[in-house]
JSON list of C-alpha atoms in Angstrom, two decimals:
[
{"chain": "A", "resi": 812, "resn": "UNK", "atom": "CA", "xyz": [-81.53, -55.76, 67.85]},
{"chain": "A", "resi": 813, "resn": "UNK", "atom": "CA", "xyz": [-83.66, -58.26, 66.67]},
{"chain": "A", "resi": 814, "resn": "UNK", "atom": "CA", "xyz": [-81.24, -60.70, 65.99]},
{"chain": "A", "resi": 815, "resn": "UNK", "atom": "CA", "xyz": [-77.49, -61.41, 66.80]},
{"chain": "A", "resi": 816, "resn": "UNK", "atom": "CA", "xyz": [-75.73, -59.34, 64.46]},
{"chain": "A", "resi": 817, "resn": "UNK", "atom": "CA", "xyz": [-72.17, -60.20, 62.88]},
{"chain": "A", "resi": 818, "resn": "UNK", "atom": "CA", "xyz": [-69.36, -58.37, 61.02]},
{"chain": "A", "resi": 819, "resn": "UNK", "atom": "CA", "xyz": [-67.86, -58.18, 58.67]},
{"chain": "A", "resi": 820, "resn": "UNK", "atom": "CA", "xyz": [-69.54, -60.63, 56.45]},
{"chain": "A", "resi": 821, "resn": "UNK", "atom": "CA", "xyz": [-66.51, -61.87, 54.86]},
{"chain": "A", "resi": 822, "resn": "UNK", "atom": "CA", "xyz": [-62.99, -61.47, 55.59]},
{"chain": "A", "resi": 823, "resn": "UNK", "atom": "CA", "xyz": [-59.63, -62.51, 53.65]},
{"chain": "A", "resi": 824, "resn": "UNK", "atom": "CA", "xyz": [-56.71, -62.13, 55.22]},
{"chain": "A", "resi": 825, "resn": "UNK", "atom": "CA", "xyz": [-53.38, -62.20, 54.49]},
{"chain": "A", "resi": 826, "resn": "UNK", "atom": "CA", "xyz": [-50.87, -64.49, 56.42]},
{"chain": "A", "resi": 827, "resn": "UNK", "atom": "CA", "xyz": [-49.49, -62.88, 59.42]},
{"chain": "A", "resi": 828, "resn": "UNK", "atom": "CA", "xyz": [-52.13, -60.13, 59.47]},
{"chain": "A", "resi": 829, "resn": "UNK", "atom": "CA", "xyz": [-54.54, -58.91, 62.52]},
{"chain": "A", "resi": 830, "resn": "UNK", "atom": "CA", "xyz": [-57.76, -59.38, 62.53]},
{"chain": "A", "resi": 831, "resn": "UNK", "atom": "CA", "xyz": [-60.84, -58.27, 64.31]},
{"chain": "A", "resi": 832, "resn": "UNK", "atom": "CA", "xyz": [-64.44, -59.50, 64.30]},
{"chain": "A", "resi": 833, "resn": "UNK", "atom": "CA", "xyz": [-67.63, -58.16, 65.98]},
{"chain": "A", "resi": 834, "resn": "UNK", "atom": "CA", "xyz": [-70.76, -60.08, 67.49]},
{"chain": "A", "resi": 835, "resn": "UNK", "atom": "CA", "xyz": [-73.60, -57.33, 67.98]},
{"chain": "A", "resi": 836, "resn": "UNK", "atom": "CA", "xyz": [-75.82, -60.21, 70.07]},
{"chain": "A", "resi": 837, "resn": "UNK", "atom": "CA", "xyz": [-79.14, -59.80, 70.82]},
{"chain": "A", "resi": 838, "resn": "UNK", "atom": "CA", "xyz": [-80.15, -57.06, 73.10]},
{"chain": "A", "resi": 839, "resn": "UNK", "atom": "CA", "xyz": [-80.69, -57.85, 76.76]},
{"chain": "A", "resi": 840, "resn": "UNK", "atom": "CA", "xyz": [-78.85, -61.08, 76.29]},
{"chain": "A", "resi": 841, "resn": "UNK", "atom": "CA", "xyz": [-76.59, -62.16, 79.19]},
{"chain": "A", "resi": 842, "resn": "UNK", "atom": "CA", "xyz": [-74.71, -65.14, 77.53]},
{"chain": "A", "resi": 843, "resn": "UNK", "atom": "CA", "xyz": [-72.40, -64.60, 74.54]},
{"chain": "A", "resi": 844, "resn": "UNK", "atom": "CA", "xyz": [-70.68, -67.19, 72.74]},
{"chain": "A", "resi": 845, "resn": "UNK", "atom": "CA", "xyz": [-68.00, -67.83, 69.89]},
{"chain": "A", "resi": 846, "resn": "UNK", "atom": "CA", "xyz": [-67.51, -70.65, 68.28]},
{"chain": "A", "resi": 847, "resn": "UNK", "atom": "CA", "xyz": [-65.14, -72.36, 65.09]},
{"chain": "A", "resi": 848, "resn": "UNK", "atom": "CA", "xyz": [-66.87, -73.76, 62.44]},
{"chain": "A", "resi": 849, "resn": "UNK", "atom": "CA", "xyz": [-63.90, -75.62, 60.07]},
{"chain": "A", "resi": 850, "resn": "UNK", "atom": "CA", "xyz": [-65.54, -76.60, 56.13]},
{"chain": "A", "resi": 851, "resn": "UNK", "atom": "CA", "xyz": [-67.30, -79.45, 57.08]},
{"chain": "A", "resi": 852, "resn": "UNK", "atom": "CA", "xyz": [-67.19, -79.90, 60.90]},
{"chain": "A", "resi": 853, "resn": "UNK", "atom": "CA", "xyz": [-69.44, -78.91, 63.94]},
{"chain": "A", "resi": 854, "resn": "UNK", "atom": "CA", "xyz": [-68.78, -75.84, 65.63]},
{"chain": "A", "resi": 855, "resn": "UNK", "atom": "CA", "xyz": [-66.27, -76.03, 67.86]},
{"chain": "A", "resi": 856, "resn": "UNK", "atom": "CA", "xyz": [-66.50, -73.64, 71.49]},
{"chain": "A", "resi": 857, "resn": "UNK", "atom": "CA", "xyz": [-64.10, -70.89, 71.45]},
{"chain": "A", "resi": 858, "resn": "UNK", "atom": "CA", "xyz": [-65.17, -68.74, 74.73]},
{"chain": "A", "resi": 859, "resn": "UNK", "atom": "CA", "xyz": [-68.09, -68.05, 76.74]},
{"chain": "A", "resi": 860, "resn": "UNK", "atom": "CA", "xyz": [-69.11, -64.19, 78.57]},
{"chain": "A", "resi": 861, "resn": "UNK", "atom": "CA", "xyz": [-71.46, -63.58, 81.42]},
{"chain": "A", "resi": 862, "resn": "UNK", "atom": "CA", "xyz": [-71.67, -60.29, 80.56]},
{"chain": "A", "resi": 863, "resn": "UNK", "atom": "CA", "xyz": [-68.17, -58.35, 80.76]},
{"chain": "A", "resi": 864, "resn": "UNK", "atom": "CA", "xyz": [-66.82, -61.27, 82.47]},
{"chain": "A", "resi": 865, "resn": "UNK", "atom": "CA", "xyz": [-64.98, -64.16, 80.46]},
{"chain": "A", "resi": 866, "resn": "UNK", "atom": "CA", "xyz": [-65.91, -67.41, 82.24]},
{"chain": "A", "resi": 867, "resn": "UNK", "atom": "CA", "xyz": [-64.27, -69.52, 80.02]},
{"chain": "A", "resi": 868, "resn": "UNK", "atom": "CA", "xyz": [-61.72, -69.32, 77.32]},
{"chain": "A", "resi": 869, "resn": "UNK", "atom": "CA", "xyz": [-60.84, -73.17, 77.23]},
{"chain": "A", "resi": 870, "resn": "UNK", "atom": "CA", "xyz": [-61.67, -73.52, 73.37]},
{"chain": "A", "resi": 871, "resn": "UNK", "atom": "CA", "xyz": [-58.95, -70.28, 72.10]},
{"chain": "A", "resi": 872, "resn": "UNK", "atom": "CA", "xyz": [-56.71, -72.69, 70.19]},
{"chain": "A", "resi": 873, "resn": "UNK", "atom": "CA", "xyz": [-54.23, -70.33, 70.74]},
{"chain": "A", "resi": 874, "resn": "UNK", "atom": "CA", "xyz": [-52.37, -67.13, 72.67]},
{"chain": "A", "resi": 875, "resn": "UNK", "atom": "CA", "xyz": [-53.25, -65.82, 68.95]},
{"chain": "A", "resi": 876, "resn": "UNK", "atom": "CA", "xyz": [-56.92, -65.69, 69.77]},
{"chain": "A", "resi": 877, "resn": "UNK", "atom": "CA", "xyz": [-58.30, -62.79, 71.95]},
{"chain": "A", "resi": 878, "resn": "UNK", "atom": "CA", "xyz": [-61.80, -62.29, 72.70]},
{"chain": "A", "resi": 879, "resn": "UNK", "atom": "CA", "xyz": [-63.29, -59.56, 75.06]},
{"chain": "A", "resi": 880, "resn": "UNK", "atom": "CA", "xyz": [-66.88, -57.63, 76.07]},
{"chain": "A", "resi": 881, "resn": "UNK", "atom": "CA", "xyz": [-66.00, -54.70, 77.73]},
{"chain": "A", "resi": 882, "resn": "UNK", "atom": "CA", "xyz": [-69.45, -53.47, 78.42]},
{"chain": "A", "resi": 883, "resn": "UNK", "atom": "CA", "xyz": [-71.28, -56.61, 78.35]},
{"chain": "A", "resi": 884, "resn": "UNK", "atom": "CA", "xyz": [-72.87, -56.06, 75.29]},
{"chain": "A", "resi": 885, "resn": "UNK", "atom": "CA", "xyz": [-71.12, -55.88, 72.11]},
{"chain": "A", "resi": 886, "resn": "UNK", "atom": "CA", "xyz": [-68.26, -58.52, 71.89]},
{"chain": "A", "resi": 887, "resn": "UNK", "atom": "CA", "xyz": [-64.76, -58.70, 69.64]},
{"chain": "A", "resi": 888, "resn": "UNK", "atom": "CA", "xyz": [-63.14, -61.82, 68.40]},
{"chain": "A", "resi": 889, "resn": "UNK", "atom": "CA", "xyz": [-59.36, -60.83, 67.95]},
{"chain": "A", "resi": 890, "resn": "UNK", "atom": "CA", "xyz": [-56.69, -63.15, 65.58]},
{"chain": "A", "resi": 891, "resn": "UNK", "atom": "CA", "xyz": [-53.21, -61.97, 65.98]},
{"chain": "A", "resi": 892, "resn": "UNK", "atom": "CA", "xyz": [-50.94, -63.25, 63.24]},
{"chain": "A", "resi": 893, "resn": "UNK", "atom": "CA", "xyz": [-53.59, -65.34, 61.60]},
{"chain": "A", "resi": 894, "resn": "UNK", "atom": "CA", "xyz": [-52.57, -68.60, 59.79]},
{"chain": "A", "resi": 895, "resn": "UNK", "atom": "CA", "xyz": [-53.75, -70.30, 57.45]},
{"chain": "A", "resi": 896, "resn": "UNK", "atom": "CA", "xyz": [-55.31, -72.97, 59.67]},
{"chain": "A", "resi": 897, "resn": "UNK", "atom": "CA", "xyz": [-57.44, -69.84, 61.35]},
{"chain": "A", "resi": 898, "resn": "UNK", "atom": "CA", "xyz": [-59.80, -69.96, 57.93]},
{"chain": "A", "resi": 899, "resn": "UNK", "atom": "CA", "xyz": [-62.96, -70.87, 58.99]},
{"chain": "A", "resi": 900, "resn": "UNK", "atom": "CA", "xyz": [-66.60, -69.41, 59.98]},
{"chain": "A", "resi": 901, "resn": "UNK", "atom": "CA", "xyz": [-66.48, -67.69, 63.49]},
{"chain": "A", "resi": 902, "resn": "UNK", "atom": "CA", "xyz": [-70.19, -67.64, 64.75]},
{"chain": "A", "resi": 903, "resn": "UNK", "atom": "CA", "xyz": [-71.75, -65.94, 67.62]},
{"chain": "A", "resi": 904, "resn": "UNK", "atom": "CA", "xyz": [-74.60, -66.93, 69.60]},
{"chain": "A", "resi": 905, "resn": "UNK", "atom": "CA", "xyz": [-76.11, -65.47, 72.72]},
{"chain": "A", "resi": 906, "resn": "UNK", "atom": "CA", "xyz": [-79.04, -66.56, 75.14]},
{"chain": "A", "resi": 907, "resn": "UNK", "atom": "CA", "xyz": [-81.25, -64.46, 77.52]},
{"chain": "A", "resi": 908, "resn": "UNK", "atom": "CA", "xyz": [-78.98, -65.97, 80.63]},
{"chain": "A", "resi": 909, "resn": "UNK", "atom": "CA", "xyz": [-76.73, -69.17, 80.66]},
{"chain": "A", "resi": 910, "resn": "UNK", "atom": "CA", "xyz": [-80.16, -71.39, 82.14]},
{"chain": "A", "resi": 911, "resn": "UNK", "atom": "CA", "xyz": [-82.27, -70.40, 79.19]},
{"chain": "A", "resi": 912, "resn": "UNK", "atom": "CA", "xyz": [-79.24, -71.15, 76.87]},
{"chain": "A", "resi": 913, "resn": "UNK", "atom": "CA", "xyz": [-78.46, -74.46, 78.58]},
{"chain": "A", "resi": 914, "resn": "UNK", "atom": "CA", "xyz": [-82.26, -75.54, 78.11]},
{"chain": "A", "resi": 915, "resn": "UNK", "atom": "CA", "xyz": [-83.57, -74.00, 74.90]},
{"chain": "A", "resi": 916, "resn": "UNK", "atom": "CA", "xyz": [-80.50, -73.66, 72.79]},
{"chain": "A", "resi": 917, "resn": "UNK", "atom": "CA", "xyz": [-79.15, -70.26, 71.54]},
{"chain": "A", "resi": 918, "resn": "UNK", "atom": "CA", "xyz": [-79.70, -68.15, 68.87]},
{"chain": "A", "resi": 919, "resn": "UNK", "atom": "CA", "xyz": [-76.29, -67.61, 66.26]},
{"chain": "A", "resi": 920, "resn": "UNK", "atom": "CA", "xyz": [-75.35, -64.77, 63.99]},
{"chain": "A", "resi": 921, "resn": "UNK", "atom": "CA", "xyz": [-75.06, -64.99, 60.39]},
{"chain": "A", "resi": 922, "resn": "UNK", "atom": "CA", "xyz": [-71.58, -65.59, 61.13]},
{"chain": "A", "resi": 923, "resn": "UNK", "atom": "CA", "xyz": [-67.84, -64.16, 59.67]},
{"chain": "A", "resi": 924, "resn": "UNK", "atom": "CA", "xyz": [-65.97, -66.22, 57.23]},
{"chain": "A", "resi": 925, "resn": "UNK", "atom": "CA", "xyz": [-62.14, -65.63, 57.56]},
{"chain": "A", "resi": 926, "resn": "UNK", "atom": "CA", "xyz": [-59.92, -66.89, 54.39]},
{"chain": "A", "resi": 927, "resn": "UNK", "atom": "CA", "xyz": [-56.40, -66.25, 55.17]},
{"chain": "A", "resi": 928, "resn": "UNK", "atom": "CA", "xyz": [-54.45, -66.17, 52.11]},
{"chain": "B", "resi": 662, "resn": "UNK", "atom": "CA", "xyz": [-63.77, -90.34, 71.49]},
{"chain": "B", "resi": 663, "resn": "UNK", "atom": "CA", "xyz": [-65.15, -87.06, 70.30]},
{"chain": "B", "resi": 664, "resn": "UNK", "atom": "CA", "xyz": [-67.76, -85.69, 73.00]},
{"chain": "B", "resi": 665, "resn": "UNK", "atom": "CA", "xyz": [-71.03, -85.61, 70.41]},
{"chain": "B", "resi": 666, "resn": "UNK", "atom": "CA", "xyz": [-70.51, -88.28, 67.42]},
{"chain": "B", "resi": 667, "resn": "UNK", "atom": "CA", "xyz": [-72.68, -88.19, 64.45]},
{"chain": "B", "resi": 668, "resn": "UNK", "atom": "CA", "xyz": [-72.58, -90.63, 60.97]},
{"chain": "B", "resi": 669, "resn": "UNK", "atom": "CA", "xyz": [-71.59, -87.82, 58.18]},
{"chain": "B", "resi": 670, "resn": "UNK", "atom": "CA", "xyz": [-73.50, -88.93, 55.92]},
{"chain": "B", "resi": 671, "resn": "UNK", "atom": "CA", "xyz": [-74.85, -88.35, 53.36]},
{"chain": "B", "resi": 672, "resn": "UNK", "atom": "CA", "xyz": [-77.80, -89.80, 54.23]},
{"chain": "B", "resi": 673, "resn": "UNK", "atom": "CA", "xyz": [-80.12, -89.97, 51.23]},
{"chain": "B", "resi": 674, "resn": "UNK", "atom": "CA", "xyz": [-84.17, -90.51, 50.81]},
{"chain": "B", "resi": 675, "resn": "UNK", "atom": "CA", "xyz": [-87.05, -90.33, 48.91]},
{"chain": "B", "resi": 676, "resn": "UNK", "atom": "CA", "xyz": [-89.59, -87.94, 49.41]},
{"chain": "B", "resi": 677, "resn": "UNK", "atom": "CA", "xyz": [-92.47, -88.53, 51.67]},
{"chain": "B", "resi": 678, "resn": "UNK", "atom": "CA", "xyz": [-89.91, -90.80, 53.27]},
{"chain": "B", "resi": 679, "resn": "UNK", "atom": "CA", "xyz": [-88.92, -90.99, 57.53]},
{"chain": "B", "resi": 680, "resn": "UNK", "atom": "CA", "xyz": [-85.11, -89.35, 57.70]},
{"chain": "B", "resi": 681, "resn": "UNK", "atom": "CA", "xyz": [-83.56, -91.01, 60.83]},
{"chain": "B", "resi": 682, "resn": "UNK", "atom": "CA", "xyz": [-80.87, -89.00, 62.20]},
{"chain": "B", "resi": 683, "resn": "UNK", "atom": "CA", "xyz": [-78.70, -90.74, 64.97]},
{"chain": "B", "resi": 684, "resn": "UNK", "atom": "CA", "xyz": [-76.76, -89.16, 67.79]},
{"chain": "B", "resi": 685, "resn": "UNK", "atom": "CA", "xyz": [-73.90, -90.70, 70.56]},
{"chain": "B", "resi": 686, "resn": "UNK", "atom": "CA", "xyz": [-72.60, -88.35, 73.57]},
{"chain": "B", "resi": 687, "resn": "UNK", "atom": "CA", "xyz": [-69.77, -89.99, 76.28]},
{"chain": "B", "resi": 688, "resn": "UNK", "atom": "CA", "xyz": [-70.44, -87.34, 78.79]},
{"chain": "B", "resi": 689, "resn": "UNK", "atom": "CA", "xyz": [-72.79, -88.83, 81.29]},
{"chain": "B", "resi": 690, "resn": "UNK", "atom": "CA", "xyz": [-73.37, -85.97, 82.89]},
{"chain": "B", "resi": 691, "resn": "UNK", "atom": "CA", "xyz": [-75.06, -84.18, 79.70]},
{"chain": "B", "resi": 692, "resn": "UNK", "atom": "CA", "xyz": [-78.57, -82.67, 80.46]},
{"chain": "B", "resi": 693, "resn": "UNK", "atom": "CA", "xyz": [-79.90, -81.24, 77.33]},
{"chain": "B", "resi": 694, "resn": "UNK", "atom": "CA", "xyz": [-79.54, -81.90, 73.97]},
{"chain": "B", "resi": 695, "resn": "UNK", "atom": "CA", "xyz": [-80.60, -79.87, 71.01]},
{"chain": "B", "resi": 696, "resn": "UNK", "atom": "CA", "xyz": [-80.73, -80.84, 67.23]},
{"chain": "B", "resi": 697, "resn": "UNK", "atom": "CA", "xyz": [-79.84, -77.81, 64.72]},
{"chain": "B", "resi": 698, "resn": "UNK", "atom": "CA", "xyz": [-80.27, -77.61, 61.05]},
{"chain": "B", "resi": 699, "resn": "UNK", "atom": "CA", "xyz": [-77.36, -75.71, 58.70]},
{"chain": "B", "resi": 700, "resn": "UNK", "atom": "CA", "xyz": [-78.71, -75.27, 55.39]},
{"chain": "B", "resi": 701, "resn": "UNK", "atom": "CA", "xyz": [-75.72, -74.66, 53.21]},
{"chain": "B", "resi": 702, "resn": "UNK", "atom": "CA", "xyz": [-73.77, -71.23, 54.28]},
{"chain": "B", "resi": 703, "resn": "UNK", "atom": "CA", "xyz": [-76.07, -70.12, 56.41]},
{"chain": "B", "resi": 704, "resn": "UNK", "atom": "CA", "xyz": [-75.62, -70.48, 60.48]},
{"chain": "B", "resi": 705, "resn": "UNK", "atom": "CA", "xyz": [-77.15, -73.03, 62.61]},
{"chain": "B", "resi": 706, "resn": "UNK", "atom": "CA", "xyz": [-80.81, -73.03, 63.83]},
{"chain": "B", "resi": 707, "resn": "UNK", "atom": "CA", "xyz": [-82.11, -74.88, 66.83]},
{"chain": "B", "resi": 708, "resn": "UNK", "atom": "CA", "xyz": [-85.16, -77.12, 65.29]},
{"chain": "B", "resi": 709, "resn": "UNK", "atom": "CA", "xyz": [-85.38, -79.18, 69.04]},
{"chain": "B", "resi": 710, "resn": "UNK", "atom": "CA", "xyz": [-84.33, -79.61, 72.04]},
{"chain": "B", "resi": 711, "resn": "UNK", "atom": "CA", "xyz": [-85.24, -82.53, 74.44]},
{"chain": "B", "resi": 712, "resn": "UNK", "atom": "CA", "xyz": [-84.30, -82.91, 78.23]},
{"chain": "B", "resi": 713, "resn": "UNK", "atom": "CA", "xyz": [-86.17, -86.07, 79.32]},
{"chain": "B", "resi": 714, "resn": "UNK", "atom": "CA", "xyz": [-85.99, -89.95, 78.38]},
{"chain": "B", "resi": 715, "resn": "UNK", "atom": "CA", "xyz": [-88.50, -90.51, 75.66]},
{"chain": "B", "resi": 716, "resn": "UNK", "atom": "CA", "xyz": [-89.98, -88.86, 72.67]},
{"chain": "B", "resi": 717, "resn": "UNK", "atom": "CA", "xyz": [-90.65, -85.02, 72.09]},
{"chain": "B", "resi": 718, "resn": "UNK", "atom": "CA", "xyz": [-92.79, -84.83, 69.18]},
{"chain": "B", "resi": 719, "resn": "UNK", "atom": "CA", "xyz": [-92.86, -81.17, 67.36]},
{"chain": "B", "resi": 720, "resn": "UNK", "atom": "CA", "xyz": [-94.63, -80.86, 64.10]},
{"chain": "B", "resi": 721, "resn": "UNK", "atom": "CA", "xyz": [-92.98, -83.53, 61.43]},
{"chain": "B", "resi": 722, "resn": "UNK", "atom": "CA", "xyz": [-89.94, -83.59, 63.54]},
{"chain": "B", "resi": 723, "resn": "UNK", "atom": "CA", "xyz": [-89.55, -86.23, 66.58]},
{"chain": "B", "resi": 724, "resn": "UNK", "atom": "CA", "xyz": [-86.49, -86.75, 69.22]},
{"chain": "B", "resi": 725, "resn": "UNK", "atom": "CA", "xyz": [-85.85, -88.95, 71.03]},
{"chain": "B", "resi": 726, "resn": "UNK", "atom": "CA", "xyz": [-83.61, -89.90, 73.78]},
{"chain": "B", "resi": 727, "resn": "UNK", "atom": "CA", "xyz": [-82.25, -92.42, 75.71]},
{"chain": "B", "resi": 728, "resn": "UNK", "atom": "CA", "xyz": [-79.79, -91.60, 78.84]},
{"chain": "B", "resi": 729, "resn": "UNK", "atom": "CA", "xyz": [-78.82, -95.12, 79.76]},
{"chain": "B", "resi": 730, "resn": "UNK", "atom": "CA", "xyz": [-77.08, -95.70, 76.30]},
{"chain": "B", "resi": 731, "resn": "UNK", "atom": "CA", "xyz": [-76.24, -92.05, 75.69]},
{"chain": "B", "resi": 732, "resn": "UNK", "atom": "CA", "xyz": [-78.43, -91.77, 72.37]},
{"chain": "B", "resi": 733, "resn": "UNK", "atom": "CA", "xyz": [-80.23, -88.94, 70.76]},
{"chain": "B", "resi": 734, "resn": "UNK", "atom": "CA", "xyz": [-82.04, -89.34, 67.59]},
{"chain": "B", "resi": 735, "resn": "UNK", "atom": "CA", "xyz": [-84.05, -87.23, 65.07]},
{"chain": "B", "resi": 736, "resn": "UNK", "atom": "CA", "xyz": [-86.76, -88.84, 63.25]},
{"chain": "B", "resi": 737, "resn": "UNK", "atom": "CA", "xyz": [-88.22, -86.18, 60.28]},
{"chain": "B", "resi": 738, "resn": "UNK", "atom": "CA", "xyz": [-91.71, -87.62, 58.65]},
{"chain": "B", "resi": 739, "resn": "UNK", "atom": "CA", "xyz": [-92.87, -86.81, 55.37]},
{"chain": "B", "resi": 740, "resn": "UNK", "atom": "CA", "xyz": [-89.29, -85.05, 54.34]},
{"chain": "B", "resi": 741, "resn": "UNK", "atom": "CA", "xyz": [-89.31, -82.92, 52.09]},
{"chain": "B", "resi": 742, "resn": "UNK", "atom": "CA", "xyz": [-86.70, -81.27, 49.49]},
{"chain": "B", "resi": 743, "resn": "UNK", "atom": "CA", "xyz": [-86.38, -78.59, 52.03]},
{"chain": "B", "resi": 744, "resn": "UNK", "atom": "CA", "xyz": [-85.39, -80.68, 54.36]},
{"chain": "B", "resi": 745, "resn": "UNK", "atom": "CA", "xyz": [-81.94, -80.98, 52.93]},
{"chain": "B", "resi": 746, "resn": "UNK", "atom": "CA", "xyz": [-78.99, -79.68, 55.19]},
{"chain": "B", "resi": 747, "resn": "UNK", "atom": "CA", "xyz": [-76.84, -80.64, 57.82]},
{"chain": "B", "resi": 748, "resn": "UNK", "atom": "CA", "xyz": [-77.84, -81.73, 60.79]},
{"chain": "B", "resi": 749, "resn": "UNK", "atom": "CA", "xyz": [-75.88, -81.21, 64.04]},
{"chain": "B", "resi": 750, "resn": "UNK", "atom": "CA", "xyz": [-76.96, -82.78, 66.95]},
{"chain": "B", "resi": 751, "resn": "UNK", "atom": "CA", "xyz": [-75.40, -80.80, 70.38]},
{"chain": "B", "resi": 752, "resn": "UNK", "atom": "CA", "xyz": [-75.19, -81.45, 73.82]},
{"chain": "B", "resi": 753, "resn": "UNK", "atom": "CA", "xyz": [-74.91, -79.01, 76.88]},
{"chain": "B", "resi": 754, "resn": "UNK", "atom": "CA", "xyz": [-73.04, -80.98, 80.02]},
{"chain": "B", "resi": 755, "resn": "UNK", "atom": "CA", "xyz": [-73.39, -79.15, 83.68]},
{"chain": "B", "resi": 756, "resn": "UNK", "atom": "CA", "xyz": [-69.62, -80.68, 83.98]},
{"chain": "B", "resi": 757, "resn": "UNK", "atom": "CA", "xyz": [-68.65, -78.77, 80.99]},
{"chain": "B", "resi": 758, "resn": "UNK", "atom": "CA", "xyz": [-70.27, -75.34, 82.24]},
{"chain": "B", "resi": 759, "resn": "UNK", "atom": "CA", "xyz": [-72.63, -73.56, 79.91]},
{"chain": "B", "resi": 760, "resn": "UNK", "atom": "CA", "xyz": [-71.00, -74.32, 76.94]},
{"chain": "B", "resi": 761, "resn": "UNK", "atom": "CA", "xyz": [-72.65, -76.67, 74.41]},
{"chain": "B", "resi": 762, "resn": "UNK", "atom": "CA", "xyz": [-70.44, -79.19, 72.27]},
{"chain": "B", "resi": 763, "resn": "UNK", "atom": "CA", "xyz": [-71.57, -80.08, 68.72]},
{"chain": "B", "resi": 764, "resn": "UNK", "atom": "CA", "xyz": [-71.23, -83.03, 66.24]},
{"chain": "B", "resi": 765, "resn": "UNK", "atom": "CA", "xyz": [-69.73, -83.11, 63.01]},
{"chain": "B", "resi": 766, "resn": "UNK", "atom": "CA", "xyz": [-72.90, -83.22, 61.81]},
{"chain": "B", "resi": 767, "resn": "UNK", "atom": "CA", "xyz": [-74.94, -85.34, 59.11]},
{"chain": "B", "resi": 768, "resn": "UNK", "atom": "CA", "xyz": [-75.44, -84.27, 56.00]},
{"chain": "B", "resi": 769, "resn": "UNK", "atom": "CA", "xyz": [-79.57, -85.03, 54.65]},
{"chain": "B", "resi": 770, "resn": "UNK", "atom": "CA", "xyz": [-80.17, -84.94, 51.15]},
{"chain": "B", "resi": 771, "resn": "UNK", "atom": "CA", "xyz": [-84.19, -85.70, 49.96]},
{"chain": "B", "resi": 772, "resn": "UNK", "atom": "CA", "xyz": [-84.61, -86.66, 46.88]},
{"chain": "B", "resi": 773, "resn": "UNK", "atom": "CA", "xyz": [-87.79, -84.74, 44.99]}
]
């Protein structure tokens, strides 16, 4: 696609409820990335794919969070349980490969804003 | 000490003014460094992005950067109403793989 594609849009959940949110990222692009943006903060790294493969999954603030790429192209953020400390804009970004991300920065999807209720 | 720290702001001027935007990272190791603008609910989206000491000049916008004391700054010229969003300054360390670690960001304001 032509641009890194996010869903849904907006998302309340309810306490204690599973949730499930999809990064469409642009095609060809090796790298994928989620990150945590809190109201008012930075994003904050959540996990990082080469392809299929989850290199790192140092930022998942939780065994709550789940994240996966199966087929190395479209990617699924999963919240078991949420709380309401999960609220927050989960944003996807992908690069071309992880050197072109490291040097000229990454694209990011429109992003998913989670309100757990 | 967060990795990438960043004065919230606000940071107010006038237009036509220079917005100086102002950057720390404690990760020696860092090797590229990106500013990103966030207008308002919207995502993030990569304005520069400056690897060596010294300036990298791009239409109104300049960065600048200086290893030794672990700086990055964003100088905007002539800002404009436009201008106004938060700016995140980010950092990509090879001792931190491929990931890249943001600031709080600083909130711009320019006043018309």
């Amino acid at each position: 696609g032509a641009g890194v594609s996010q869903s849904p849009r907006y998302k309340v959940a309810k306490r204690g409820q599973d949730v499930a949110l999809r990064c469409d990222p642009i095609s060809g692009h090796v790298s994928l990335f989620w990150y945590q943006q809190a109201l008012g903060q930075g994003p904050e790294f959540l996990t990082y794919f080469q392809n299929e493969a989850q290199l790192d999954k140092s930022g998942l603030p939780s065994d709550r969070f789940f994240a996966e790429r199966p087929e190395g192209s479209v990617s699924t953020l999963k919240i078991q349980r949420t709380q309401q400390e999960d609220s927050a804009v989960y944003l996807c970004a992908s690069s071309l490969n992880p050197g072109q991300g490291a040097i000229h920065g990454y694209t990011f999807g429109s992003g998913t804003r989670l309100t757990v209720v | 000490q967060k990795e990438v720290e960043q004065n919230s702001g606000p940071l107010s001027v006038p237009e036509g003014a220079i917005a100086s935007l102002n950057c720390t990272y404690s990760d020696r190791g860092s090797q590229s460094f990106f500013w990103y603008r966030q207008y308002s609910g919207k995502s993030p989206e990569l304005i520069m992005s400056i690897y060596s000491n010294g300036d990298k000049e791009d239409g109104r916008f300049t960065a600048q950067l200086n290893k030794a004391s672990q700086y990055v700054s964003l100088l905007i010229r002539d800002s404009q109403p436009s201008d106004s969003a938060t700016y995140l300054c980010a950092v990509n360390s090879n001792t931190g793989g491929f990931k890249t670690i943001f600031g709080a960001g600083t909130r711009l304001f320019v006043k018309a």
